[in-house]
Coordinates of C-alpha atoms in Angstrom, one line a residue:
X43 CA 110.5 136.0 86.9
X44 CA 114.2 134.5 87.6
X45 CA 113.9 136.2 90.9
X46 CA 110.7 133.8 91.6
X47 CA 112.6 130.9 90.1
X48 CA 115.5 131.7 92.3
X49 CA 113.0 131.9 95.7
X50 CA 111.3 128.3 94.6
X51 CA 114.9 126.7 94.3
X52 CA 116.0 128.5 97.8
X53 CA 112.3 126.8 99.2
X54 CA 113.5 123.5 97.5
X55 CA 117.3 123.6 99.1
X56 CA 115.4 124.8 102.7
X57 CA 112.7 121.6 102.3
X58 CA 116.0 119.2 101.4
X59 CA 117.8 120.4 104.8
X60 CA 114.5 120.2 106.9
X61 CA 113.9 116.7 106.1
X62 CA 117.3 115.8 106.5
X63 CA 116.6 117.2 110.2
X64 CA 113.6 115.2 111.0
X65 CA 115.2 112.1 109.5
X66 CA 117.9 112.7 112.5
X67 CA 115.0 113.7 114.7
X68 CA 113.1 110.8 113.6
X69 CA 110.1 112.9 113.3
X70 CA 107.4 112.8 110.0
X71 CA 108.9 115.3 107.7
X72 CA 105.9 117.3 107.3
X73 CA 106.0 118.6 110.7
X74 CA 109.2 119.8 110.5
X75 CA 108.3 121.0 107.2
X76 CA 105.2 123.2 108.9
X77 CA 107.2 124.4 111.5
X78 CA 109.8 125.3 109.7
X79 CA 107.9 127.2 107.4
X80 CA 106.1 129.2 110.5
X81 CA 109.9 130.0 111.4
X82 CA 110.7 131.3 108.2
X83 CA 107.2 133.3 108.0
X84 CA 108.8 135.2 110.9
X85 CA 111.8 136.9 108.8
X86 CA 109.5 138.3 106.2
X87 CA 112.1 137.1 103.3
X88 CA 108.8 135.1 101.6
X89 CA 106.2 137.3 103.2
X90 CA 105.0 137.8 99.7
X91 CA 104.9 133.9 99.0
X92 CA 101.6 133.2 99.1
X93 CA 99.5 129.4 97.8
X94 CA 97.4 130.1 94.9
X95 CA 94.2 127.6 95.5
X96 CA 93.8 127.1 92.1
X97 CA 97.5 126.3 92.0
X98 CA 97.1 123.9 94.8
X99 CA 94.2 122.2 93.7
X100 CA 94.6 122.1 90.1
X101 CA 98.2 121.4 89.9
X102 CA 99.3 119.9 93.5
X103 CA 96.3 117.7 94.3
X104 CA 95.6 115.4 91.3
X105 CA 99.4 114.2 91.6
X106 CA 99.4 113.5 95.1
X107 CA 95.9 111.7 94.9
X108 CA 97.2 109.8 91.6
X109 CA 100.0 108.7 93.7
X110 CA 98.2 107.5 97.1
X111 CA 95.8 105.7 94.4
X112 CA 98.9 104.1 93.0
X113 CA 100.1 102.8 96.3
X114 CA 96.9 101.6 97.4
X115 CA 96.5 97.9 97.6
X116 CA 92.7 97.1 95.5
X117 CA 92.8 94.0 97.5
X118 CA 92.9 95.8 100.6
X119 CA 91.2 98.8 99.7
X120 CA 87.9 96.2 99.3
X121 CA 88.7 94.2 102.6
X122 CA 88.7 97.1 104.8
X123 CA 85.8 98.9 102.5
X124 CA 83.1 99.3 104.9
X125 CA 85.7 100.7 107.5
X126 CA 87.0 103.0 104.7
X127 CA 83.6 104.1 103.2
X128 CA 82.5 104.4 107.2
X129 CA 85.5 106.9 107.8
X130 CA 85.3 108.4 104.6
X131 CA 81.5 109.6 104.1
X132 CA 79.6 109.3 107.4
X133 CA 82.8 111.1 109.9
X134 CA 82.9 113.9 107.2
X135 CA 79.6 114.5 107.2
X136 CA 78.9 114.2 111.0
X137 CA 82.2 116.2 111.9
X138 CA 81.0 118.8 109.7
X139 CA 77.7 119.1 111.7
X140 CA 79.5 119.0 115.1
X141 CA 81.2 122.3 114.0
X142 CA 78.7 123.9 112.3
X143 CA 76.5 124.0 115.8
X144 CA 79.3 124.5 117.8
X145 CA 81.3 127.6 115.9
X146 CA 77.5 129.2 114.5
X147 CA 76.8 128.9 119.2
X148 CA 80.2 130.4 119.9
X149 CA 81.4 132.7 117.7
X150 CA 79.1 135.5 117.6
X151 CA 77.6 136.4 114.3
X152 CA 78.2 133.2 112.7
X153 CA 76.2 131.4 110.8
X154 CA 75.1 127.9 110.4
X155 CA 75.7 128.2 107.0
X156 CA 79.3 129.5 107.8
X157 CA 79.8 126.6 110.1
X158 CA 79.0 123.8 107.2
X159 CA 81.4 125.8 105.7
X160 CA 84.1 125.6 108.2
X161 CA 83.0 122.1 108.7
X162 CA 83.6 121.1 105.3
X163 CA 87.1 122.6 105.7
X164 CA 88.7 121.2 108.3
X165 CA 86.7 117.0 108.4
X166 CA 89.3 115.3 105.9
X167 CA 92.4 114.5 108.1
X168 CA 96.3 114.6 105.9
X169 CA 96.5 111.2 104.7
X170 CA 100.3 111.8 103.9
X171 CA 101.1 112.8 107.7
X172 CA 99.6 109.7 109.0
X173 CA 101.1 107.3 107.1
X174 CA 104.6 108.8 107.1
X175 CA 104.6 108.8 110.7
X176 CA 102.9 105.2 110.8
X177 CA 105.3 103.5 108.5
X178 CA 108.2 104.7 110.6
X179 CA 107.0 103.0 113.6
X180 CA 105.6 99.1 114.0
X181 CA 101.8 99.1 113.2
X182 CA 99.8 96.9 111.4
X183 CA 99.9 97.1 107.8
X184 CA 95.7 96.9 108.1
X185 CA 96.2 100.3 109.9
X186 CA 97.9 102.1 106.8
X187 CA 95.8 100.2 104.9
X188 CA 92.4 101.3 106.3
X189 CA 94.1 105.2 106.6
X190 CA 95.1 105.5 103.4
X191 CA 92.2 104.4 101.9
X192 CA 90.3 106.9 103.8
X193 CA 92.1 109.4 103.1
X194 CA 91.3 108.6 99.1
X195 CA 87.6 108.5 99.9
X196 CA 87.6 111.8 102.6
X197 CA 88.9 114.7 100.8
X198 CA 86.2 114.0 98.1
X199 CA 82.7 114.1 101.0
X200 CA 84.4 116.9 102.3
X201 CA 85.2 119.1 99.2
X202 CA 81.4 118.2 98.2
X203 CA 80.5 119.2 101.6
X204 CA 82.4 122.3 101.0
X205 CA 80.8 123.3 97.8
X206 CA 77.6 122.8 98.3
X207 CA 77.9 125.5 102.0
X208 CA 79.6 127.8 99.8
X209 CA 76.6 128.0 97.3
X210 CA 74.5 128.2 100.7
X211 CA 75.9 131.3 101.8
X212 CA 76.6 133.2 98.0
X213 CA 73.0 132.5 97.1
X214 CA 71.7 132.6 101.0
X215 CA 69.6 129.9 99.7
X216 CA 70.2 126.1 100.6
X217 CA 67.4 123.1 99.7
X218 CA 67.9 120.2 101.3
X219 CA 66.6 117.8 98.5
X220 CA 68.4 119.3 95.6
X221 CA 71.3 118.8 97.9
X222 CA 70.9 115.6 98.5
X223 CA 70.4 115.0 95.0
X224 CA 73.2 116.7 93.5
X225 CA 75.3 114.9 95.7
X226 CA 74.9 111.5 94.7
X227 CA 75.4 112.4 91.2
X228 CA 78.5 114.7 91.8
X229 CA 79.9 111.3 93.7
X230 CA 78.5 108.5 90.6
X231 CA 79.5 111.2 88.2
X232 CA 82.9 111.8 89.4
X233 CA 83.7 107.8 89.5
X234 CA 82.3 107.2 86.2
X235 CA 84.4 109.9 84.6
X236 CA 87.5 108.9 86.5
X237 CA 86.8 105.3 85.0
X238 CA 86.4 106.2 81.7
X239 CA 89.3 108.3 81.3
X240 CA 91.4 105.5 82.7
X241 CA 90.0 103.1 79.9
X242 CA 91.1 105.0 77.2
X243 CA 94.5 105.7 79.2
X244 CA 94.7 102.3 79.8
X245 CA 94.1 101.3 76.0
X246 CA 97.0 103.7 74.7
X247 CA 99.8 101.8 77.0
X248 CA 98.3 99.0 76.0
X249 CA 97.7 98.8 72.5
X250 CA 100.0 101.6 70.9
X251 CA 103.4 101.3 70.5
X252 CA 104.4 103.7 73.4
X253 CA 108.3 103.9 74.5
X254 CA 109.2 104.3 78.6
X255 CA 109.3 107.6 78.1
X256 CA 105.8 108.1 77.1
X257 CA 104.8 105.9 79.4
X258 CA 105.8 107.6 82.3
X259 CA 104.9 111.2 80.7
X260 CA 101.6 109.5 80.1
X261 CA 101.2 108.7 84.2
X262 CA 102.0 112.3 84.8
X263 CA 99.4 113.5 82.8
X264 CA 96.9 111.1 83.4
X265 CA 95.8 113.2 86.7
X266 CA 95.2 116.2 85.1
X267 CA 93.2 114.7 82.4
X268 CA 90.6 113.1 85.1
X269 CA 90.5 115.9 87.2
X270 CA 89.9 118.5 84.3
X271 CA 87.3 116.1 82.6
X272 CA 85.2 115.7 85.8
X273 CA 85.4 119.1 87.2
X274 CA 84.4 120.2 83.3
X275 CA 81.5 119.2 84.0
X276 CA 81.3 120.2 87.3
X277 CA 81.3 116.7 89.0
X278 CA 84.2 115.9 91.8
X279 CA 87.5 116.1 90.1
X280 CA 88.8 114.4 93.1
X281 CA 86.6 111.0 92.7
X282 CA 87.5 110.6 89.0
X283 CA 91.2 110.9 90.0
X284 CA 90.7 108.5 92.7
X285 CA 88.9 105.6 91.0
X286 CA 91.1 106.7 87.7
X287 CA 94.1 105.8 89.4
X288 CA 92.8 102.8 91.5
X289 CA 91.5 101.7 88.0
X290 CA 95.4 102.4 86.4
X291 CA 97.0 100.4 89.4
X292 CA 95.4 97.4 89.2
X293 CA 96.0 97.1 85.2
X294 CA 99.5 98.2 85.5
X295 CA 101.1 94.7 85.1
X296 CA 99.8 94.6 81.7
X297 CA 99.7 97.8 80.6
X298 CA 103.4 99.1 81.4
X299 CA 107.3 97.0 80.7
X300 CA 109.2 96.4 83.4
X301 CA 111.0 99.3 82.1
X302 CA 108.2 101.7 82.7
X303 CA 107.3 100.0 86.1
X304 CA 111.0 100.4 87.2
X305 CA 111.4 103.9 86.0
X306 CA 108.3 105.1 86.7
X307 CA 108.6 104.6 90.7
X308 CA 111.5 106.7 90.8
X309 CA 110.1 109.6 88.7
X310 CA 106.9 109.1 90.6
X311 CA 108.5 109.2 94.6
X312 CA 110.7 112.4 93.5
X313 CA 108.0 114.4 91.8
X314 CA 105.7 113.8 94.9
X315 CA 108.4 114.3 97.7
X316 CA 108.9 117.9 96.2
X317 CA 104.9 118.5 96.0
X318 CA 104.4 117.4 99.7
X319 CA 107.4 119.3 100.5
X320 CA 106.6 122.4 99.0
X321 CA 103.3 122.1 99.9
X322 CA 103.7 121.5 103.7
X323 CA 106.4 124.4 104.0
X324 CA 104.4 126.9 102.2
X325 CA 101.4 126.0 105.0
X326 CA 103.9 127.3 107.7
X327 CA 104.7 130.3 105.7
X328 CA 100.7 131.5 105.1
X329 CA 100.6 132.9 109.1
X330 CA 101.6 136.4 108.7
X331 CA 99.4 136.8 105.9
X332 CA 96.4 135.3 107.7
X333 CA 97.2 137.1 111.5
X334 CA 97.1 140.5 108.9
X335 CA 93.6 139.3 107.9
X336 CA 91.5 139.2 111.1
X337 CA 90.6 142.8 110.8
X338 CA 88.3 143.7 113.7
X339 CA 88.3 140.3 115.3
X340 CA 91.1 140.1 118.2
X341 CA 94.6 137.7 117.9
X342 CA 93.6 136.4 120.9
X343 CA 89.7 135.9 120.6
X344 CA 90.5 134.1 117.0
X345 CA 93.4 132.0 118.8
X346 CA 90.8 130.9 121.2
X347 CA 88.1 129.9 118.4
X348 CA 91.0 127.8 116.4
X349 CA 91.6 126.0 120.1
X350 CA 88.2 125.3 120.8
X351 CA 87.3 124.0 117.2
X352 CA 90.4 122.0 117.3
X353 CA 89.3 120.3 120.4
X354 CA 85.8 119.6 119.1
X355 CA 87.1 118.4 116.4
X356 CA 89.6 115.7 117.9
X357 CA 86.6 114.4 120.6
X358 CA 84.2 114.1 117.4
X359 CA 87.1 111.9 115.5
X360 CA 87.3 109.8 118.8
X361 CA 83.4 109.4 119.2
X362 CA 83.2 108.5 115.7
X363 CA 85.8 106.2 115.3
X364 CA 84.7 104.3 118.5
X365 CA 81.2 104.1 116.9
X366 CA 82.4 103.1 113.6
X367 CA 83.8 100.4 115.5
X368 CA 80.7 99.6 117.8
X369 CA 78.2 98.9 114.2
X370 CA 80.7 97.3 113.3
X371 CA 80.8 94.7 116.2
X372 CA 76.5 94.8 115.9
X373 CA 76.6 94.1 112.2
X374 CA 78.6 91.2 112.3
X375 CA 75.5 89.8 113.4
X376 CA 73.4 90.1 110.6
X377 CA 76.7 90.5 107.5
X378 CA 80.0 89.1 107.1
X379 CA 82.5 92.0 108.1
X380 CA 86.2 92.0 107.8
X381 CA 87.3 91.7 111.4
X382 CA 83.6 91.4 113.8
X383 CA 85.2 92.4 117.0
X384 CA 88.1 95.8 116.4
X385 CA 88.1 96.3 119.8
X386 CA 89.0 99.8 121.5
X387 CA 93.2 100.0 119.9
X388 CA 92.6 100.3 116.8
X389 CA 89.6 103.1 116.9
X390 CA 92.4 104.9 119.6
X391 CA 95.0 104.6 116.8
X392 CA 92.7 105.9 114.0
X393 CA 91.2 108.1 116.0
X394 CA 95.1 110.1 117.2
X395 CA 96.0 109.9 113.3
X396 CA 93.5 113.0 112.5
X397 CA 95.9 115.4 111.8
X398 CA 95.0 118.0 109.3
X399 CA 96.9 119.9 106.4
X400 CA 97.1 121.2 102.4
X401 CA 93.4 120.1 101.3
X402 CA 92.3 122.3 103.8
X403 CA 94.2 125.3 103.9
X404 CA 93.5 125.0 100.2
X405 CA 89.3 125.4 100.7
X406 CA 89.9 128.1 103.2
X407 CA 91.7 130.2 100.4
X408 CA 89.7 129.0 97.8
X409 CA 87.0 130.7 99.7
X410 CA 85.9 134.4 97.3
X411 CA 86.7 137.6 98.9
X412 CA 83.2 138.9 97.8
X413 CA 79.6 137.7 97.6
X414 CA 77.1 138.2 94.9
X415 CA 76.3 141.5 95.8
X416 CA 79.5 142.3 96.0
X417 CA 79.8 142.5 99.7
X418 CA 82.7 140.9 101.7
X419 CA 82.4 137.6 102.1
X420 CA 81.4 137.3 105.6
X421 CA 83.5 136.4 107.9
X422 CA 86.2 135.1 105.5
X423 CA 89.8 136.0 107.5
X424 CA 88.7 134.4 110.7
X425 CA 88.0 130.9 108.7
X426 CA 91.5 130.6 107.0
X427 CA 93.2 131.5 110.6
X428 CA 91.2 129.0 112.3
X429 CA 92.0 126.6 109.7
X430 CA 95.5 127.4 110.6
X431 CA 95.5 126.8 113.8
X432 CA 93.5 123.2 113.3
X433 CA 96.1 122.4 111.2
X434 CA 99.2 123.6 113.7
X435 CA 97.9 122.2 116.8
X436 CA 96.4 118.9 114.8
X437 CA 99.8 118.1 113.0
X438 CA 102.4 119.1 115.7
X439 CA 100.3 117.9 118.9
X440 CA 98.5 114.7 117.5
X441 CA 101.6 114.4 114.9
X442 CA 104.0 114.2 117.5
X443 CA 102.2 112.1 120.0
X444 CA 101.1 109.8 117.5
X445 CA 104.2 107.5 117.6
X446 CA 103.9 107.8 121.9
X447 CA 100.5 106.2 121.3
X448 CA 101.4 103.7 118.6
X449 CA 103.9 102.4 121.3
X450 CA 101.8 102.5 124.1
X451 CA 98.9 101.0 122.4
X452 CA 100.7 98.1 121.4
X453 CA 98.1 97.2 118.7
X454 CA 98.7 93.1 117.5
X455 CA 98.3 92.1 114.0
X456 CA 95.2 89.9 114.2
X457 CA 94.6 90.0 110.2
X458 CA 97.8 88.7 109.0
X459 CA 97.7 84.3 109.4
X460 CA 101.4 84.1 107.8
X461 CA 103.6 86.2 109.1
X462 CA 105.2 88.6 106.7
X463 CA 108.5 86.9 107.0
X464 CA 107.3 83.4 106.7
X465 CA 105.1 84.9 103.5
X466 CA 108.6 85.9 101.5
X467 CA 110.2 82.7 102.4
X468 CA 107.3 80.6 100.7
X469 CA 107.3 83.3 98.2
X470 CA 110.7 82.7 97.4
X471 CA 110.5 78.7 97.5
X472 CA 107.2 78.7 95.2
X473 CA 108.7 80.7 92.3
X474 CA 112.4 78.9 92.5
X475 CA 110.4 75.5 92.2
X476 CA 107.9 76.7 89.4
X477 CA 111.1 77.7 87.8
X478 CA 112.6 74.1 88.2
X479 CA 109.8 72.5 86.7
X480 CA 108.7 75.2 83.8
X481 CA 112.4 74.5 82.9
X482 CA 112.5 70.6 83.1
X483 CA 109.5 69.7 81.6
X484 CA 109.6 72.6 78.8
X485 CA 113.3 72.1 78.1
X486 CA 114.8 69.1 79.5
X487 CA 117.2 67.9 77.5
X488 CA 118.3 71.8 75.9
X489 CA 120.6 72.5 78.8
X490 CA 122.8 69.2 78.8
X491 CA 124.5 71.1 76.0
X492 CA 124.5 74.9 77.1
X493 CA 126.8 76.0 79.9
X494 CA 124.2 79.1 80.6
X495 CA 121.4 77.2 81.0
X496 CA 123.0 74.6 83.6
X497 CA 124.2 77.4 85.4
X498 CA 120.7 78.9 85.7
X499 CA 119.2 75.3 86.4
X500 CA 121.9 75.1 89.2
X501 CA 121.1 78.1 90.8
X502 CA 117.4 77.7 91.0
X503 CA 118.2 74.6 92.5
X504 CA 120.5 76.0 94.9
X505 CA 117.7 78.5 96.0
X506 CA 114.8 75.7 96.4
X507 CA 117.0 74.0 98.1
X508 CA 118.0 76.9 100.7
X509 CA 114.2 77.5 101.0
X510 CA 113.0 74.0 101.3
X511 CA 114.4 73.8 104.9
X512 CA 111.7 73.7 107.6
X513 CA 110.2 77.3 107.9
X514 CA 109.9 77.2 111.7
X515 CA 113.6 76.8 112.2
X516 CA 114.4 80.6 113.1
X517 CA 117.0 80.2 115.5
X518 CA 119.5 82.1 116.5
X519 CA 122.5 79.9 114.2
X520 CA 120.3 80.7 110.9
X521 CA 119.9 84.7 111.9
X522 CA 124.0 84.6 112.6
X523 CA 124.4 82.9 109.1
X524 CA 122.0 84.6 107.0
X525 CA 123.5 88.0 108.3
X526 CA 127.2 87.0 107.7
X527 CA 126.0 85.9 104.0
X528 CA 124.3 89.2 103.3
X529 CA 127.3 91.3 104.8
X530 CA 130.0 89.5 102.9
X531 CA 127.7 89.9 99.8
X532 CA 127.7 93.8 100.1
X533 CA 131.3 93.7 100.9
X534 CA 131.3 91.7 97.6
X535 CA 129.1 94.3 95.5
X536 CA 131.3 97.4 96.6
X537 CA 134.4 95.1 94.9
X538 CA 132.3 95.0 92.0
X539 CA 131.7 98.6 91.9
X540 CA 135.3 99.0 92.4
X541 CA 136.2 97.0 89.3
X542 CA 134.0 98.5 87.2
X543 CA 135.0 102.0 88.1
X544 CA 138.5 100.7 87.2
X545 CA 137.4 99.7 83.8
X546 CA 135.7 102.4 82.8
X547 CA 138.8 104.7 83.0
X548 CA 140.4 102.2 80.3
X549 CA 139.6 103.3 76.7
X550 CA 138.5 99.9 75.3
X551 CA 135.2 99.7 77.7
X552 CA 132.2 101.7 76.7
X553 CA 131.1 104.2 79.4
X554 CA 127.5 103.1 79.0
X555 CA 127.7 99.2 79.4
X556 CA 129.7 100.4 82.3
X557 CA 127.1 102.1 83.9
X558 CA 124.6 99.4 82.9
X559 CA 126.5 96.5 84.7
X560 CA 126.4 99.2 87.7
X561 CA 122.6 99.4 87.7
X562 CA 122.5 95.9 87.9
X563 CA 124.9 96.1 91.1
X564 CA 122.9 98.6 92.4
X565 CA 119.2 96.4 91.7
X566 CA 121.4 93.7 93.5
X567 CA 122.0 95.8 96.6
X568 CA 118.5 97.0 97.0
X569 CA 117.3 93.6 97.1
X570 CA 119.7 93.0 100.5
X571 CA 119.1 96.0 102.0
X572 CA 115.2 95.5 101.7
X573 CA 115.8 92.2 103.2
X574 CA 117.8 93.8 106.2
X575 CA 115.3 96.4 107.0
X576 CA 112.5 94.2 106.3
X577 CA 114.3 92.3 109.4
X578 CA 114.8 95.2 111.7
X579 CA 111.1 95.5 111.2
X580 CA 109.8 92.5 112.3
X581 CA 111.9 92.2 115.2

């Protein structure tokens, strides 16, 4: 056992040092992550490292769905809906049908059964790959919008896809209606669930006296609970976490303190770096294992199958996402749509950003080693090694290029009126001057007799008044000006920092007021930096 322990914390040191190489490469993490793993694979040190599907989908995927539901934008998320739901439900099911004709014509012996199956493997793309690589380079926030919310929506159609082939080929029976039937109510099931649970989440934040700490051991938990509840019942675990956590992030200004909100995000982006990371490197490490599995079925036939299927399954994303975008363009003529004409960049874009990963490789080993009858299940070692190879040549090809094609694409924002600058400025000048006049008019005379209070009066002022200048004047004087503020005003920080590190080796000062008035330093210096990368950004 503190063998194990010791091999997870080895993985955890290897992930730390791979993602501090593809920071310096400037290449998504989860490539390197895959790779690296694939390299490691090769030395047999974690040959007996294997993912545990339950593992992965129990404990790894409500967290990292929880998360991306977090992050995602409601307002957004119900802009870009028919794009998303479009993505989501219709690509899954069509890519599933491309493969299944194509592997069940090729691959000898296969079934068609077998090729829903494989189908519903490999159709929902790595929402985590995309968006990493996406937010490294300038694209439309629209883009990472209308990806992420697919990628909420896609690994649910698909994992239904998925369960409802597998049942086809234990029981070698498959009605289309009852199908059809069951999947609706798997789908309303799994949202209704997911919403429920998040009520009675949403009422214990709210009305019981919870601390920050149960707050945030309350989010961590809250995944589990909507998973388990929904797949109780045998209804999509997925949905419930989904519309759960959609549910949880909208309410989340009144449900948590700013202690909890602050907190929270940092527990939150540590405990799902790990996840992804261990998740992405133990992907890379599965390839002896699989290779071992083929049996009678040749390396290089099987290497050809994963190559073939991998094409066929980037030319369907294309065709799809070109389609997607052609009904669009025909039914803004009969409903209002979000944008009526997407043109051919962004379906390019979307269509590149396909790259597969853990939700897959998770079905493939979730598949049972025997059938009903207590035969092998058919055919079983060449679908996890073509899932493999999907996965390999989807993220490293497609991940790599992806940026190549961002750039060369050169896709405009066409959805934003403000620009996002402009929108932090007025931002900015709206709150100072509701400041101003909550203060005069609700306490007017009180601060002609407190120091504190004309000093925050004066520095409200002093901001509206910085912000009130014309918002078009962006010349190159103001950029020289606001850059030499914000660069003497770190230089200033690290004096405070300085000071207080000074003080706290005195006796008199308490260690943790110390460290408080250095939290606030810190809070100070995020807010600069944000504002110089936010820059870098935009130009």
């Amino acid at each position: 056992m503190q063998g194990l322990f010791v091999e997870y914390v080895f993985l955890i040191v290897m992930i730390l040092a791979l993602v501090m190489l593809a920071n310096k490469l400037r290449v998504a993490y989860p490539i390197i992550l895959v790779l690296g793993g694939l390299l490691l694979s090769f030395t047999g040190v974690f040959s007996h490292v294997t993912i545990d599907p339950e593992l992965v989908f129990f404990l790894f995927l409500p967290p990292l769905l929880y998360e991306a539901a977090w992050q995602t934008s409601w307002k957004e998320f119900w802009k870009w809906r028919r794009v998303i739901t479009s993505f989501a439900f219709p690509i899954v099911i069509i890519t599933s049908c491309v493969v299944a004709f194509a592997s069940s014509a090729f691959i000898p012996g296969f079934t068609l059964a077998l090729g829903f199956l494989l189908g519903g493997i490999i159709s929902p793309p790595d929402a985590v790959s995309a968006t990493t690589i996406m937010r490294g380079v300038n694209v439309p926030k629209s883009m990472v919008s209308i990806i992420e919310g697919e990628s909420l929506l896609n690994d649910a159609s698909s994992l239904i896809v998925f369960r409802f082939a597998l049942a086809a080929v234990i029981m070698e029976q498959f009605h289309f209606g009852e199908a059809v039937t069951s999947f609706f109510l798997v789908v309303f099931m799994g949202i209704l669930i997911g919403l429920l649970v998040g009520l009675i989440i949403y009422s214990i934040h709210r009305w019981l006296p919870t601390t920050t700490s149960i707050d945030i051991v309350l989010t961590l938990i809250s995944p589990y609970c909507m998973y388990y509840a929904a797949e109780h019942f045998h209804y999509s675990g997925v949905l419930a976490v989904v519309s759960g956590g959609l549910f949880l992030s909208a309410k989340r200004q009144r449900m948590l303190s700013y202690q909890s909100r602050i907190q929270s995000v940092n527990v939150w982006s540590n405990l799902v770096f790990v996840l992804n990371g261990l998740v992405f490197l133990l992907i890379g490490l599965q390839l002896p294992s699989i290779t071992q599995q083929l049996g009678d079925i040749s390396l290089s036939s099987a290497i050809g199958y994963g190559l073939a299927i991998s094409l066929i399954l980037i030319i369907t994303r294309f065709l799809c996402t070109f389609g997607a975008s052609l009904f669009t363009r025909f039914m803004s003529h009969f409903i209002t749509v979000a944008d009526p004409n997407p043109g051919w960049k962004a379906p390019l874009i979307s269509g590149w950003a396909g790259m597969r990963g853990v939700v897959s490789l998770a079905m493939a080993l979730s598949i049972p080693v025997m059938v009903q009858n207590g035969q092998p299940f058919p055919y079983r070692n060449l679908i996890l090694f073509i899932t493999f190879i999907v996965i390999l040549v989807t993220l490293v090809f497609q991940g790599l290029t992806l940026p190549w094609v961002i750039r060369k694409v050169k896709l405009e924002d066409r959805y934003t009126t403000i620009p996002e600058q402009q929108q932090e400025i007025i931002i900015q000048k709206k709150i100072a001057q509701s400041s101003l006049q909550f203060l005069k008019e609700k306490y007017g005379e009180a601060h002609l007799a407190n120091e504190h209070f004309q000093n925050l009066v004066a520095r409200l002022q002093l901001e509206f008044n910085f912000f009130q200048q014309n918002l078009d004047e962006r010349n190159h004087k103001t950029s020289e000006a606001r850059n030499l503020f914000q660069r003497i005003y770190l230089e200033m920080l690290d004096q405070q920092r300085r000071l207080l590190y000074e003080m706290n080796h005195r006796a008199e000062f308490d260690e943790e007021l110390i460290r408080k008035y250095l939290s606030l330093v810190d809070l100070e210096e995020l807010k600069i930096r944000e504002k110089q990368s936010h820059k870098v950004d935009v130009d």
